[in-house]
Every structure is written in structure tokens, then in C-alpha cells.
XYZ file of C-alpha atoms in Angstrom:
673
model
C 67.144 -89.857 35.865
C 68.471 -88.250 32.757
C 65.688 -85.655 30.527
C 65.993 -84.817 27.475
C 64.816 -82.383 26.008
C 62.458 -82.657 22.884
C 64.490 -81.141 19.742
C 66.659 -83.392 20.755
C 65.501 -86.074 20.565
C 63.807 -84.876 17.597
C 67.124 -84.610 16.217
C 69.039 -87.429 17.464
C 66.103 -89.566 15.083
C 66.222 -87.703 12.499
C 62.187 -86.357 12.888
C 60.222 -82.888 12.458
C 58.899 -82.189 15.449
C 55.732 -82.378 15.011
C 56.193 -86.103 13.860
C 58.560 -86.170 17.734
C 54.807 -84.520 19.334
C 52.330 -87.367 17.017
C 54.256 -89.674 18.249
C 53.942 -88.683 22.177
C 51.272 -87.682 21.786
C 50.011 -91.840 21.090
C 52.081 -92.572 24.028
C 50.052 -89.747 26.443
C 51.736 -87.571 26.924
C 51.228 -84.529 27.225
C 53.301 -81.360 25.950
C 53.023 -78.111 27.685
C 56.113 -75.982 26.212
C 58.812 -75.974 23.585
C 61.343 -76.360 26.605
C 59.880 -79.618 27.590
C 61.937 -82.344 29.036
C 61.417 -86.154 28.739
C 62.886 -89.343 30.852
C 65.123 -91.366 29.078
C 61.797 -94.367 29.656
C 60.293 -92.139 27.254
C 62.409 -91.353 24.959
C 63.014 -95.045 24.773
C 59.311 -95.799 24.269
C 59.351 -93.661 20.699
C 62.595 -94.927 20.061
C 61.007 -98.111 19.573
C 57.584 -96.692 18.215
C 60.329 -94.387 15.519
C 61.764 -98.204 14.989
C 58.466 -99.973 13.972
C 56.938 -97.476 11.486
C 60.267 -97.403 9.637
C 60.129 -101.125 9.529
C 56.671 -101.283 8.068
C 55.311 -102.804 11.338
C 51.904 -102.445 11.546
C 51.905 -103.778 15.367
C 54.310 -104.105 17.972
C 56.038 -107.636 18.479
C 55.155 -108.865 21.748
C 58.633 -107.862 24.537
C 58.393 -106.749 27.368
C 55.173 -103.964 28.250
C 56.270 -100.346 27.750
C 57.073 -97.644 30.513
C 55.001 -95.520 31.172
C 55.686 -92.669 30.279
C 56.634 -89.684 33.046
C 56.429 -86.270 31.468
C 57.419 -83.302 33.020
C 55.007 -83.058 35.239
C 52.546 -85.855 36.359
C 49.838 -86.654 33.420
C 46.617 -84.994 34.385
C 43.753 -87.811 33.897
C 42.210 -88.897 30.853
C 39.188 -86.810 29.748
C 36.014 -88.431 29.892
C 34.240 -88.561 26.385
C 31.838 -86.502 26.275
C 28.349 -88.378 26.489
C 25.891 -87.605 23.466
C 23.220 -85.850 23.925
C 19.726 -88.208 24.594
C 16.551 -85.980 22.941
C 13.041 -86.814 22.637
C 11.457 -84.303 20.676
C 7.657 -83.852 20.758
C 5.738 -81.131 18.551
C 3.152 -80.755 22.174
C 2.782 -82.909 25.585
C 2.988 -85.991 25.602
C 1.173 -88.699 26.819
C 1.799 -90.878 30.274
C 2.232 -93.809 27.139
C 4.314 -91.663 24.284
C 7.130 -90.425 26.651
C 7.009 -94.374 28.147
C 7.611 -95.596 24.610
C 10.968 -92.631 23.824
C 12.488 -93.605 26.574
C 12.380 -97.065 26.461
C 10.146 -98.161 29.505
C 7.215 -100.486 29.637
C 3.842 -97.448 30.398
C 2.952 -99.634 33.500
C 5.951 -99.245 35.479
C 5.595 -95.416 34.182
C 2.253 -95.011 35.375
C 3.685 -96.581 38.944
C 6.119 -93.778 38.852
C 4.196 -91.645 38.365
C 1.868 -92.202 41.346
C 4.716 -92.614 43.827
C 5.100 -88.715 43.199
C 1.342 -88.211 43.834
C 0.133 -87.937 40.123
C -2.263 -90.554 38.840
C -2.426 -90.132 35.238
C -3.546 -93.139 32.817
C -1.320 -94.682 30.072
C -3.638 -91.705 28.007
C -3.259 -88.691 29.884
C -1.542 -86.072 28.168
C 1.216 -84.766 30.713
C 2.293 -80.696 31.238
C 4.690 -80.185 29.849
C 7.403 -79.243 32.641
C 5.898 -82.381 34.493
C 6.997 -84.540 31.293
C 10.640 -82.631 31.208
C 11.365 -83.166 34.745
C 10.360 -87.822 34.751
C 12.534 -87.428 31.690
C 15.965 -85.187 32.544
C 15.586 -88.272 36.454
C 15.978 -90.235 32.527
C 18.693 -88.872 31.934
C 17.198 -86.799 28.733
C 16.196 -83.939 27.520
C 12.895 -83.235 26.360
C 12.554 -80.639 24.296
C 9.976 -79.128 21.017
C 10.632 -80.549 17.761
C 11.522 -76.439 17.110
C 13.577 -76.594 19.850
C 15.889 -79.400 18.199
C 15.676 -77.733 15.023
C 17.236 -74.069 16.643
C 19.518 -75.634 18.378
C 20.911 -78.268 15.350
C 21.130 -74.811 13.610
C 23.666 -72.852 16.080
C 25.300 -76.035 16.978
C 26.093 -76.558 13.018
C 28.190 -73.598 11.782
C 30.449 -74.091 15.093
C 31.139 -78.289 14.511
C 31.486 -77.432 9.913
C 33.842 -74.253 11.107
C 36.308 -77.270 13.717
C 36.001 -79.366 10.228
C 37.007 -76.983 8.161
C 39.540 -76.042 10.215
C 43.014 -76.742 9.095
C 47.340 -76.034 9.897
C 48.670 -72.776 8.195
C 51.738 -71.114 8.098
C 52.695 -68.827 11.835
C 53.623 -65.772 11.297
C 56.469 -64.931 13.318
C 57.306 -61.090 14.157
C 61.248 -59.783 14.295
C 61.006 -57.290 16.706
C 65.409 -55.975 18.867
C 67.217 -52.968 19.412
C 68.158 -50.919 16.790
C 70.891 -52.118 14.378
C 70.555 -55.472 16.701
C 70.435 -57.608 12.644
C 66.688 -58.078 12.502
C 66.002 -57.249 8.616
C 70.027 -59.056 8.307
C 68.713 -62.111 9.518
C 65.251 -62.092 7.336
C 68.156 -61.916 4.965
C 69.842 -64.491 5.492
C 66.822 -66.517 6.097
C 65.450 -65.369 2.606
C 69.067 -65.640 0.377
C 68.173 -62.285 -0.680
C 69.487 -58.267 -0.158
C 67.391 -55.747 1.649
C 69.161 -54.259 4.123
C 70.837 -52.549 1.597
C 68.343 -51.265 -0.293
C 67.339 -48.974 3.490
C 68.416 -45.565 3.850
C 71.502 -46.000 6.246
C 70.364 -50.120 7.129
C 68.023 -49.646 8.817
C 64.886 -50.647 7.613
C 62.276 -48.518 6.731
C 59.098 -49.763 7.077
C 57.113 -52.843 7.519
C 57.627 -55.860 4.981
C 56.223 -58.989 5.499
C 57.751 -62.352 3.799
C 57.609 -65.892 3.646
C 59.410 -67.878 4.062
C 60.008 -72.145 2.804
C 61.983 -74.936 5.657
C 61.630 -78.048 4.874
C 58.110 -78.155 2.745
C 56.644 -75.488 5.692
C 56.116 -71.741 5.100
C 56.643 -69.181 7.846
C 55.711 -66.048 7.365
C 57.868 -62.967 8.863
C 56.668 -59.682 9.668
C 60.027 -57.103 9.382
C 59.318 -54.684 11.623
C 61.675 -51.384 11.607
C 64.349 -50.850 14.178
C 64.020 -47.139 14.510
C 62.842 -45.002 16.804
C 60.401 -42.384 14.421
C 58.431 -46.124 13.832
C 58.455 -47.765 16.729
C 53.768 -47.389 16.303
C 53.851 -50.482 13.710
C 55.852 -52.723 16.516
C 52.675 -52.980 18.034
C 50.034 -53.618 14.860
C 53.193 -55.999 14.232
C 53.102 -57.314 17.193
C 48.695 -57.701 17.102
C 49.018 -60.138 14.507
C 51.255 -62.439 15.209
C 51.713 -66.289 17.038
C 55.436 -66.260 18.998
C 58.219 -63.714 18.193
C 61.627 -64.071 17.057
C 63.904 -60.722 19.327
C 67.102 -60.229 17.606
C 69.735 -59.046 21.415
C 72.959 -58.201 19.810
C 75.709 -59.906 21.903
C 78.077 -57.628 22.390
C 75.342 -54.306 23.117
C 73.464 -56.674 25.083
C 69.368 -55.591 26.353
C 69.317 -52.378 24.971
C 65.923 -49.940 25.732
C 64.144 -50.524 22.740
C 64.855 -54.884 23.740
C 62.505 -54.213 26.863
C 60.163 -52.339 24.598
C 60.295 -54.973 22.332
C 59.678 -57.616 25.108
C 57.089 -55.297 26.530
C 54.985 -54.643 22.868
C 55.039 -58.853 22.604
C 54.221 -59.688 26.298
C 50.825 -57.395 26.172
C 49.827 -59.480 23.031
C 50.622 -62.084 24.774
C 52.714 -64.348 23.042
C 55.586 -66.540 22.965
C 59.083 -64.858 22.882
C 62.362 -66.638 20.670
C 65.253 -64.940 21.497
C 67.981 -64.991 18.621
C 71.692 -63.757 19.738
C 73.213 -62.700 17.162
C 76.626 -61.354 16.379
C 78.169 -63.790 18.406
C 81.482 -63.813 15.604
C 82.419 -60.256 16.891
C 85.311 -60.282 19.068
C 83.701 -58.052 21.587
C 80.374 -60.645 21.855
C 78.973 -62.014 25.158
C 76.333 -64.378 25.440
C 76.375 -65.630 28.831
C 76.371 -61.740 29.924
C 73.071 -61.535 26.730
C 71.926 -63.722 29.102
C 71.644 -62.680 32.310
C 70.317 -59.423 31.322
C 67.742 -60.887 29.489
C 66.953 -63.587 32.947
C 66.161 -59.505 34.337
C 64.073 -59.461 32.164
C 61.676 -62.280 32.874
C 62.824 -64.062 30.458
C 65.192 -67.392 31.544
C 67.040 -68.739 29.096
C 66.758 -72.398 29.205
C 70.083 -73.358 30.379
C 69.024 -71.844 33.259
C 65.823 -73.726 34.225
C 63.868 -71.532 32.148
C 61.719 -71.487 29.465
C 62.449 -69.705 26.879
C 64.592 -70.134 24.062
C 67.569 -68.474 23.707
C 69.746 -69.121 20.058
C 72.999 -68.097 19.584
C 73.107 -67.326 15.326
C 75.246 -65.635 13.278
C 73.629 -63.285 10.749
C 75.886 -62.543 8.869
C 77.785 -65.564 8.905
C 74.361 -67.729 8.193
C 75.542 -69.707 11.308
C 72.868 -71.571 13.586
C 69.953 -70.283 11.957
C 68.708 -73.970 11.405
C 68.379 -74.216 14.751
C 66.327 -71.139 14.926
C 64.484 -72.328 12.368
C 64.011 -75.792 13.955
C 62.645 -73.920 17.677
C 60.405 -71.335 15.246
C 58.356 -74.296 14.128
C 59.125 -76.614 16.947
C 56.667 -73.115 19.580
C 54.086 -73.455 16.082
C 53.580 -76.758 16.412
C 52.948 -77.150 20.069
C 50.236 -73.894 19.035
C 48.204 -75.983 17.509
C 48.025 -73.401 14.262
C 44.632 -73.926 12.578
C 42.231 -71.535 10.229
C 39.484 -71.714 7.972
C 40.541 -71.441 4.376
C 36.709 -70.986 3.115
C 34.952 -68.169 2.870
C 34.955 -64.839 3.432
C 38.152 -63.951 4.187
C 39.428 -61.829 7.249
C 42.112 -59.929 7.857
C 44.862 -57.221 9.777
C 46.722 -54.408 8.240
C 50.488 -54.341 9.012
C 51.221 -50.991 6.295
C 48.993 -49.055 4.292
C 50.595 -46.077 1.568
C 49.618 -43.733 -1.213
C 50.884 -44.947 -4.231
C 52.442 -42.621 -6.849
C 50.392 -45.340 -9.914
C 48.650 -47.536 -8.145
C 47.010 -45.259 -5.970
C 46.282 -46.635 -2.261
C 48.084 -49.733 -1.199
C 47.773 -51.811 1.591
C 50.130 -55.364 3.427
C 47.850 -57.080 4.453
C 47.695 -60.268 6.334
C 44.749 -63.204 5.879
C 44.106 -64.410 8.872
C 40.998 -66.231 7.829
C 39.650 -67.683 4.509
C 40.844 -66.846 1.273
C 41.044 -63.108 -0.099
C 40.541 -63.176 -4.392
C 41.550 -60.944 -6.423
C 38.117 -59.029 -7.735
C 36.245 -59.165 -3.915
C 34.420 -56.652 -2.495
C 36.008 -55.976 1.338
C 36.520 -53.726 4.063
C 39.028 -51.961 5.276
C 38.178 -49.874 8.397
C 36.466 -46.680 7.511
C 37.760 -47.544 4.118
C 36.687 -50.203 0.930
C 37.227 -50.559 -2.565
C 36.812 -53.763 -4.658
C 40.303 -56.280 -4.906
C 42.313 -55.192 -8.598
C 45.131 -57.166 -7.892
C 46.593 -58.925 -5.469
C 51.064 -58.785 -4.920
C 53.159 -61.774 -2.861
C 55.284 -60.349 -1.099
C 57.952 -61.432 -3.949
C 56.247 -58.877 -5.768
C 54.909 -61.428 -7.786
C 50.654 -61.097 -9.069
C 48.813 -63.862 -6.915
C 44.913 -64.774 -7.870
C 44.221 -65.601 -3.941
C 45.454 -65.863 -0.442
C 44.473 -68.380 1.944
C 45.147 -67.435 6.490
C 48.776 -66.398 6.819
C 49.742 -65.565 3.677
C 50.749 -61.680 3.645
C 49.731 -59.638 0.139
C 49.764 -56.354 -0.991
C 45.959 -55.347 -1.756
C 45.884 -52.886 -4.510
C 41.965 -50.988 -4.792
C 40.736 -49.424 -1.823
C 39.179 -45.511 -1.851
C 41.917 -44.667 0.344
C 44.870 -45.582 2.282
C 43.799 -47.759 6.090
C 45.826 -47.732 8.957
C 48.142 -49.975 10.391
C 46.046 -52.233 12.558
C 43.121 -52.107 11.083
C 40.722 -54.525 9.689
C 40.023 -56.236 6.314
C 36.752 -58.471 5.421
C 35.544 -59.351 2.502
C 31.466 -58.732 2.215
C 29.689 -59.999 -0.780
C 28.489 -56.282 -1.974
C 29.421 -53.259 -3.043
C 26.458 -51.846 -1.218
C 26.713 -53.851 1.111
C 31.055 -52.894 1.895
C 29.620 -48.981 1.613
C 27.937 -49.202 4.251
C 30.113 -51.131 6.699
C 32.673 -49.077 5.756
C 29.720 -45.601 5.962
C 29.239 -47.127 9.790
C 32.988 -47.594 10.520
C 33.533 -44.290 9.887
C 30.318 -42.313 12.165
C 31.499 -45.586 14.972
C 35.007 -43.910 15.172
C 33.935 -40.575 15.401
C 32.260 -41.218 18.558
C 34.145 -44.302 19.720
C 35.370 -44.513 22.954
C 38.878 -43.691 24.421
C 40.967 -46.515 23.727
C 43.001 -45.987 26.991
C 41.986 -44.261 29.926
C 42.383 -40.868 31.518
C 42.024 -40.870 35.886
C 39.314 -39.002 35.214
C 37.901 -42.310 34.268
C 39.332 -44.443 36.942
C 37.916 -42.007 39.294
C 34.688 -42.768 38.538
C 35.174 -46.410 39.135
C 35.413 -47.320 34.818
C 38.032 -49.010 35.887
C 39.580 -51.546 38.628
C 42.605 -51.935 37.170
C 45.375 -49.272 36.126
C 47.291 -49.639 33.355
C 50.717 -47.403 33.036
C 53.774 -46.685 30.584
C 55.913 -45.107 33.016
C 59.021 -42.359 31.560
C 61.542 -40.895 33.396
C 65.045 -39.279 32.825
C 67.674 -41.204 34.765
C 67.043 -45.059 35.379
C 67.501 -44.393 39.023
C 64.052 -42.083 38.302
C 62.423 -45.247 36.849
C 62.705 -47.158 38.992
C 62.366 -44.988 41.611
C 59.309 -43.715 40.497
C 58.435 -47.988 39.147
C 58.433 -48.523 42.541
C 56.701 -45.864 44.748
C 53.638 -47.141 41.775
C 53.401 -50.119 42.680
C 53.938 -49.742 46.423
C 50.331 -48.303 45.573
C 48.818 -51.820 44.414
C 46.070 -52.291 46.555
C 43.514 -54.984 46.937
C 40.595 -53.246 45.372
C 42.607 -51.852 42.598
C 45.352 -52.156 40.889
C 48.450 -51.052 39.357
C 50.420 -52.771 36.752
C 53.360 -51.165 35.037
C 53.066 -52.557 31.549
C 56.520 -51.231 30.628
C 59.428 -48.241 32.296
C 61.712 -46.722 30.022
C 64.829 -43.591 30.182
C 63.819 -40.986 27.771
C 60.688 -38.446 25.961
C 57.509 -39.733 25.777
C 56.926 -41.028 22.355
C 54.715 -42.786 19.701
C 55.991 -46.441 21.106
C 54.651 -45.244 24.216
C 50.902 -43.832 23.807
C 50.581 -47.422 20.837
C 51.689 -49.547 23.691
C 49.376 -48.022 26.287
C 46.234 -47.935 23.725
C 46.973 -51.935 22.910
C 47.118 -52.182 27.010
C 43.737 -50.163 28.053
C 46.346 -47.933 29.804
C 47.677 -44.649 30.150
C 50.780 -43.071 29.601
C 53.136 -40.899 33.359
C 56.472 -39.326 32.914
C 58.295 -38.143 34.702
C 60.893 -35.318 34.518
C 60.431 -35.691 30.405
C 58.735 -33.641 27.446
C 55.944 -35.345 24.970
C 57.512 -35.793 21.445
C 54.637 -33.951 18.988
C 54.234 -37.522 17.131
C 53.315 -39.030 20.732
C 50.819 -36.312 21.327
C 49.226 -36.771 18.128
C 48.759 -40.354 18.707
C 47.228 -39.698 21.777
C 45.261 -37.245 19.998
C 44.597 -40.065 17.277
C 43.673 -43.698 20.473
C 42.504 -41.794 22.732
C 45.125 -41.977 25.467
C 46.173 -39.714 28.323
C 49.347 -38.232 28.913
C 50.310 -37.093 31.940
C 53.600 -35.899 33.198
C 55.265 -34.179 36.141
C 58.843 -32.458 37.637
C 57.717 -33.777 41.059
C 57.473 -37.509 42.277
C 55.357 -36.660 44.893
C 52.857 -35.579 42.548
C 52.649 -38.104 40.498
C 52.320 -40.555 42.923
C 49.228 -38.009 44.984
C 47.315 -37.577 41.049
C 47.240 -41.425 40.960
C 45.900 -42.084 45.150
C 43.652 -39.356 44.801
C 42.010 -40.944 41.827
C 41.947 -44.505 43.533
C 40.898 -43.298 46.032
C 38.228 -41.838 44.392
C 36.829 -44.879 42.096
C 36.825 -46.505 46.102
C 33.261 -46.867 47.453
C 32.588 -44.702 50.272
C 32.944 -46.664 54.607
C 30.437 -46.618 56.365
C 30.680 -45.781 60.206
C 28.387 -45.073 62.648
C 28.041 -41.848 64.880
C 26.373 -42.322 67.961
C 23.898 -39.775 68.978
C 22.334 -40.834 72.081
C 21.054 -43.618 74.953
C 17.911 -43.638 77.072
C 16.408 -46.545 79.279
C 12.973 -47.475 79.153
C 11.440 -46.688 82.678
C 7.813 -47.285 81.960
C 5.750 -48.859 79.046
C 2.289 -46.832 77.786
C -0.084 -48.396 75.510
C -0.983 -46.056 72.342
C -3.872 -46.170 69.598
C -1.411 -46.561 66.537
C 1.556 -48.371 67.819
C 0.163 -50.459 70.769
C 3.443 -50.188 72.733
C 5.389 -46.997 74.011
C 8.522 -46.277 75.387
C 8.663 -43.967 78.551
C 12.046 -43.086 78.753
C 14.631 -41.772 80.404
C 16.983 -40.275 78.265
C 20.842 -40.641 79.881
C 23.576 -39.228 77.654
C 23.338 -37.067 74.658
C 19.803 -37.217 72.376
C 17.852 -38.460 71.056
C 16.732 -37.709 67.362
C 12.989 -38.387 65.416
C 13.781 -40.106 62.305
C 17.461 -41.256 63.110
C 17.575 -44.903 63.218
C 17.585 -46.947 67.095
C 19.160 -49.666 68.208
C 17.038 -52.108 71.750
C 19.691 -53.557 74.162
C 18.218 -55.776 76.768
C 20.517 -57.778 78.352
C 23.844 -57.038 76.619
C 21.775 -58.365 73.331
C 20.744 -55.877 70.316
C 17.515 -57.669 70.037
C 16.110 -55.224 66.989
C 17.010 -52.201 64.978
C 14.463 -49.673 62.934
C 14.156 -45.287 62.496
C 12.748 -43.702 65.393
C 9.156 -43.411 65.011
C 7.427 -40.998 67.435
C 8.470 -38.550 69.803
C 7.412 -37.169 72.115
C 7.157 -34.849 75.853
C 4.315 -34.793 77.545
C 2.074 -35.021 74.299
C 3.690 -32.590 72.393
C 6.081 -34.319 68.886
C 8.693 -33.001 69.397
C 12.054 -33.494 66.912
C 14.871 -34.957 69.626
C 15.270 -35.077 73.691
C 18.210 -34.040 75.581
C 19.854 -36.116 77.890
C 18.173 -35.462 81.734
C 14.903 -35.166 80.204
C 12.358 -38.223 80.136
C 10.280 -38.460 76.272
C 8.095 -41.487 74.372
C 9.366 -43.601 71.873
C 7.323 -45.187 69.865
C 8.584 -47.199 66.519
C 7.077 -49.203 63.444
C 6.597 -52.761 63.721
C 8.238 -53.120 67.028
C 5.884 -53.325 70.462
C 7.719 -55.618 72.287
C 9.715 -53.260 75.117
C 10.473 -54.337 78.218
C 11.749 -52.257 81.039
C 14.911 -51.626 81.113
C 15.344 -51.816 77.794
C 18.447 -48.693 76.764
C 17.305 -47.712 73.179
C 21.041 -46.427 71.369
C 20.116 -43.211 69.211
C 22.524 -43.312 65.870
C 23.193 -42.177 62.343
C 24.738 -43.979 59.855
C 26.536 -42.030 57.720
C 29.242 -42.591 54.142
C 33.181 -40.925 55.083
C 34.943 -40.672 51.938
C 37.997 -43.135 52.112
C 41.422 -41.742 52.672
C 44.091 -45.232 52.556
C 44.145 -47.750 50.700
C 43.435 -51.671 51.494
C 47.198 -52.575 50.347
C 47.463 -56.444 49.761
C 49.206 -59.194 52.265
C 52.063 -60.563 51.363
C 51.625 -65.051 50.731
C 52.527 -66.557 54.112
C 55.731 -68.704 53.228
C 54.583 -72.164 52.966
C 54.158 -73.868 55.891
C 53.425 -71.296 57.971
């Protein structure tokens, strides 16, 4: 049966993606991704609903039953409605009569029920609290003291109130991609302004945040720099975004920074929409570009995957409406909401010191509403908002969720990625900023090192791998992934060619990982960033040194293996009564030696019947530390006196031995095996 994609159906019906999702919800169809498809019967049911609404009918005319919708996958059964809590509250333990009345049952029935459970209690008797709780629970009630009820109300009220205040907000979209693939030109085309020509060399030199309005709905775009020197800000941009638009030029295809951008988006856990740009150029090859994207795990919809790929020409403004539709569709499926009331919270995406205005921070508000006059804490600095400017430089009095604004009035320049929070007073702002400074000085490193791995602080090693050639990258990656074990995981979050740069450090920091280089250098900016972020960078000239270091660290954090070493054996040939141990065994050492204080195991008829410590070992009347093979001795132990003639006593020691091998992960068996 023919299936149809959601956004194609929305376009056919002339409705928005959000409206289509509403109709599907009415039909009970659960949509899990922007690339979901529905069958023709379900599509026809949607068409009928749309037609009914357009005719202004409140009820559908009688007709054949509407076919049951069939989404991509079998819809899960409807979730049961949460039962309302039945709570009984008392200021003190209740009497039998009070509890019966509260539960709506006859007092005599409760007296009889208590009697059957072994409790004799008349109607006037006060029940112990735990008994009353148990009886109430058996009847489906929760028994609480009045003060507990108030505590529960106070705890649940803020959550319920916050959920009630959540409203849909514009999506924040980060535009990522390789240098000169057309990111700023794309935003320029969407905004109908001309920013690209104002940038040095046509390459964006600082993060810009912009708002656009499409059919009455707003989208906030973050334009990240494409130049290598500014890739560190890209990771910070991805942390505040709801989804990523990855711009790939159809003539160049997937390039090193394209792979970096994909890994940054994955590390941030955000959906990716691909804009295949420059399709009007003679050398453009969309098929090759899609194949390269598939190699990076972004399988296009056209090939059965879930990645939306939209061919565009930013210069000619071709297919931009389709790209914007896809952004809004994904945003609708994400159900992006925030609470616009209360103190503001947000994230700094860029900061600078303006010669006339002082410290200025570009902030994306994520919660609440930021207002002129608010006292704010931003990282380890603070200030009072003297002015708010929108993306066009126009003054505004306030900014709600997803709105980008420039904040003027801070004491110092904050760092990109710092959190902004509005507070009630200057004193509170100053105290929180001072505390943040102290915490930043004492904060544990964001990354992970081989030393912390060996100390057992981590159970997964996340690596950014750099090498001098693509062949070396693949060799290092393959060798590292072969170290992946059942006890400790290894995940290569990014692998690329070239020296270690600041972007590599920022990605490792965001992922709590480390950077390893094979046959490459480390640029100065990366070293400074690593010191600031606490990220470990290790470089090697020989791949085996890299593997040996990491394997040694992984082995060092494994729990030692406990092995047994048999010291000797003896046969019980006689039994003696003693004062302290009741029974002692007269033994003949058949092999090795028996050692006092070591472990022994008593064997009878081929089965081990007891294990413990050899407490007493004697030769004739003398206490000795050990007895060698071929000699007789007396053996006694604490807690065991059931020796029998013919028992074998095994003396052994347990030792912890450092692991020398990792337990490799087993490949999954094929289905049906």
C-alpha cells in the first residue's frame, strides 16, 4: 500500500505541519519523527477531518466507519489514566470507627476484619499508626498525617504550576558546516539582509543570533563561524540549540569541518537537517554528497533513512521555503515549550568589551523573561541590566524564551557558554558570582585523563582522535575500538586529520573526554583551551605507544582477579578430643604443606563440606607454623568439629592478581541462532 510523508500531506491539504499533527492526534496516530509516513487509509481519514472542519461542521455525518489508522509502526496501547490518589489524613492515629468512616465502610465489618487478622479492637480503640496504614493500604487508600499532606502539596504544587505555565516557544536553530559552504549566505537569504559582505573576507568572524518570522511563527538562528580559528564557539552554540541545520556544498561534499559539525551536534543530542547548498553550480553533485552523508550515519529520507536533506541554493533563494517548513515540522514534533514567567535563565553565546558600552554579552533566553533593571549573575560575574538590544540593534524592554538579545550592564566580560540567571538583589548577585569564582577555581577538570581512568573514576573513555593522514586516522580508530571491552567502553566521538585544535578540545570538554594525537602537533590555542577546560591531550609518534598507554590505563582500573593457590593436602587418620576446639584431627600431610592461618577446605566423598581458616596446627605438643609433606600433625579449627577419618584437608591461599587482559565484547549472534 502506498505511504505518504507527513509534510507532503500537509502541503497537499494546504495546512501547516502543526495542524496536521493535531489532526493525527485526534485520530490516535502517534508520530515519532519528522520522516514518519502514514498509509493511504489514514491519509484519507485526515482529509475527511480537514474537510469537515472547513465546512464548519461540529459533528461528522453518518457514514462508513473511518478506517483504523496504521502508522509506521504498530501504535502502542493507550496509556492508562493515572488514578487519582485516595488519601486519608489524620492529625493523630485514628480509632477503628474513625478509620471505617473515612474508608466508607461499616464499623462492625472493620472490627471483624481486624479480628480475622488477629487484632481484637472495639470501635473506640485507637489503632497503632502502622496497623492503620496497613489496613488503609489494603483498601486502596494512603494514610498520611496532616503535616505530611501539606508537605506533599507544597512539593507537587510548583511542578504542577510550572507545567501549567509552559507555552510553545520558537525553536533555536544552529547553522553548522564547513568553511565557505554558505552558512551566512543562507541566513542572509532568509533574513533578506546583507550580512556576508560586511564580514572580513566573506567569512563570519563572530557568533550572531538572529530572529526570522515565517507565516506568523518565529525561528531563532545562531550563525556559527566557519573559520578554523573560531570552531570552539561552535560547540557552545550547539549546547543551547533545539536542532541543527548542517550546510553542505554540493560541489565540495562532506569536508573535515562537516564531520566536526556532525559530531558536535551528536554530542549535544540534537536533530540534524541537512541543507545541500550550491546546487546551481555546474560541478554540483547531490548524489555524491548524499552518499558521503550516509557514510557519516546521516541516511537521507530518499534512501530509507530519517535525515531530511533539502537541496537549496542560498544565493538564488531556491527551495528555502521547503527548508523552513522542515525546520518548523521538526520543531513541532519536539514540542518545544518553556515557562515565560518568573526570573530569566539563559546562555551566553558570545561576549565582548565594547569601547563605549563596556562588557556586552549575546544571550539566548531559555526560561522566564529578562527585563531591563534585572540583577543578573552570568558565570562568575554579575551586573544590572542597563539595556537590552534585539538582533537588529533596537532597544527592547524585555526578552522571553528563545529570544536572542545583547545584554549591557555587566561588571566583567563573561565567557561564551556561561549561564545567565536573574536574581532578586545586588547582594544576592554578588554573593553568587563570588561563589562561582571560588567553585570555578576548585572545579574538577571537565575532561578525563588516563590517570583518572586508571583510578577507576570512569567506566567509558570518550576520545577525540587526530592523526596526520586519513589512513592513520582509520588505523588509530580501528585499533582503539578493538580495545572496547565489557568492563570499560571506548567511544571515538570524533576523528580527523590535522593538528589538535581548539575545536577538538571543546568537543572533548563537552563530552567529558580526552584528545589523543598520532603524528600531529597541538596548536597554541588548543593548549590554552585545554588548560582552561581541564582536558587532557596526549600525542604519540608510534601508534603502539598510544594503544599500550590506553590499554594499560584500562587494565589498571579493572578489579583484580582473585586466584587460588593450593599449598598442600592432608588426610585425616584419627580424631582427638581437646578442651578448646572439642575435636582435633590427627592428619598425615600427603603433599605440599599445611600452614597455620591459611584457608582450608574439608573434602568428604569428593565434595567440599566446609571452608575456613586453619586455627591450630601442632606437631606432637608443640604449636608450629607449618608442616611439610610426609609428616604427621594435629589440626583444629574454629567453628567446625565434624571431622571424620578419611576426610581430605586442602590448604590454600587466595591472592589478588592484576588483570592482564580485557574481556572483549562478544559479537551478537545472528537472529535465529
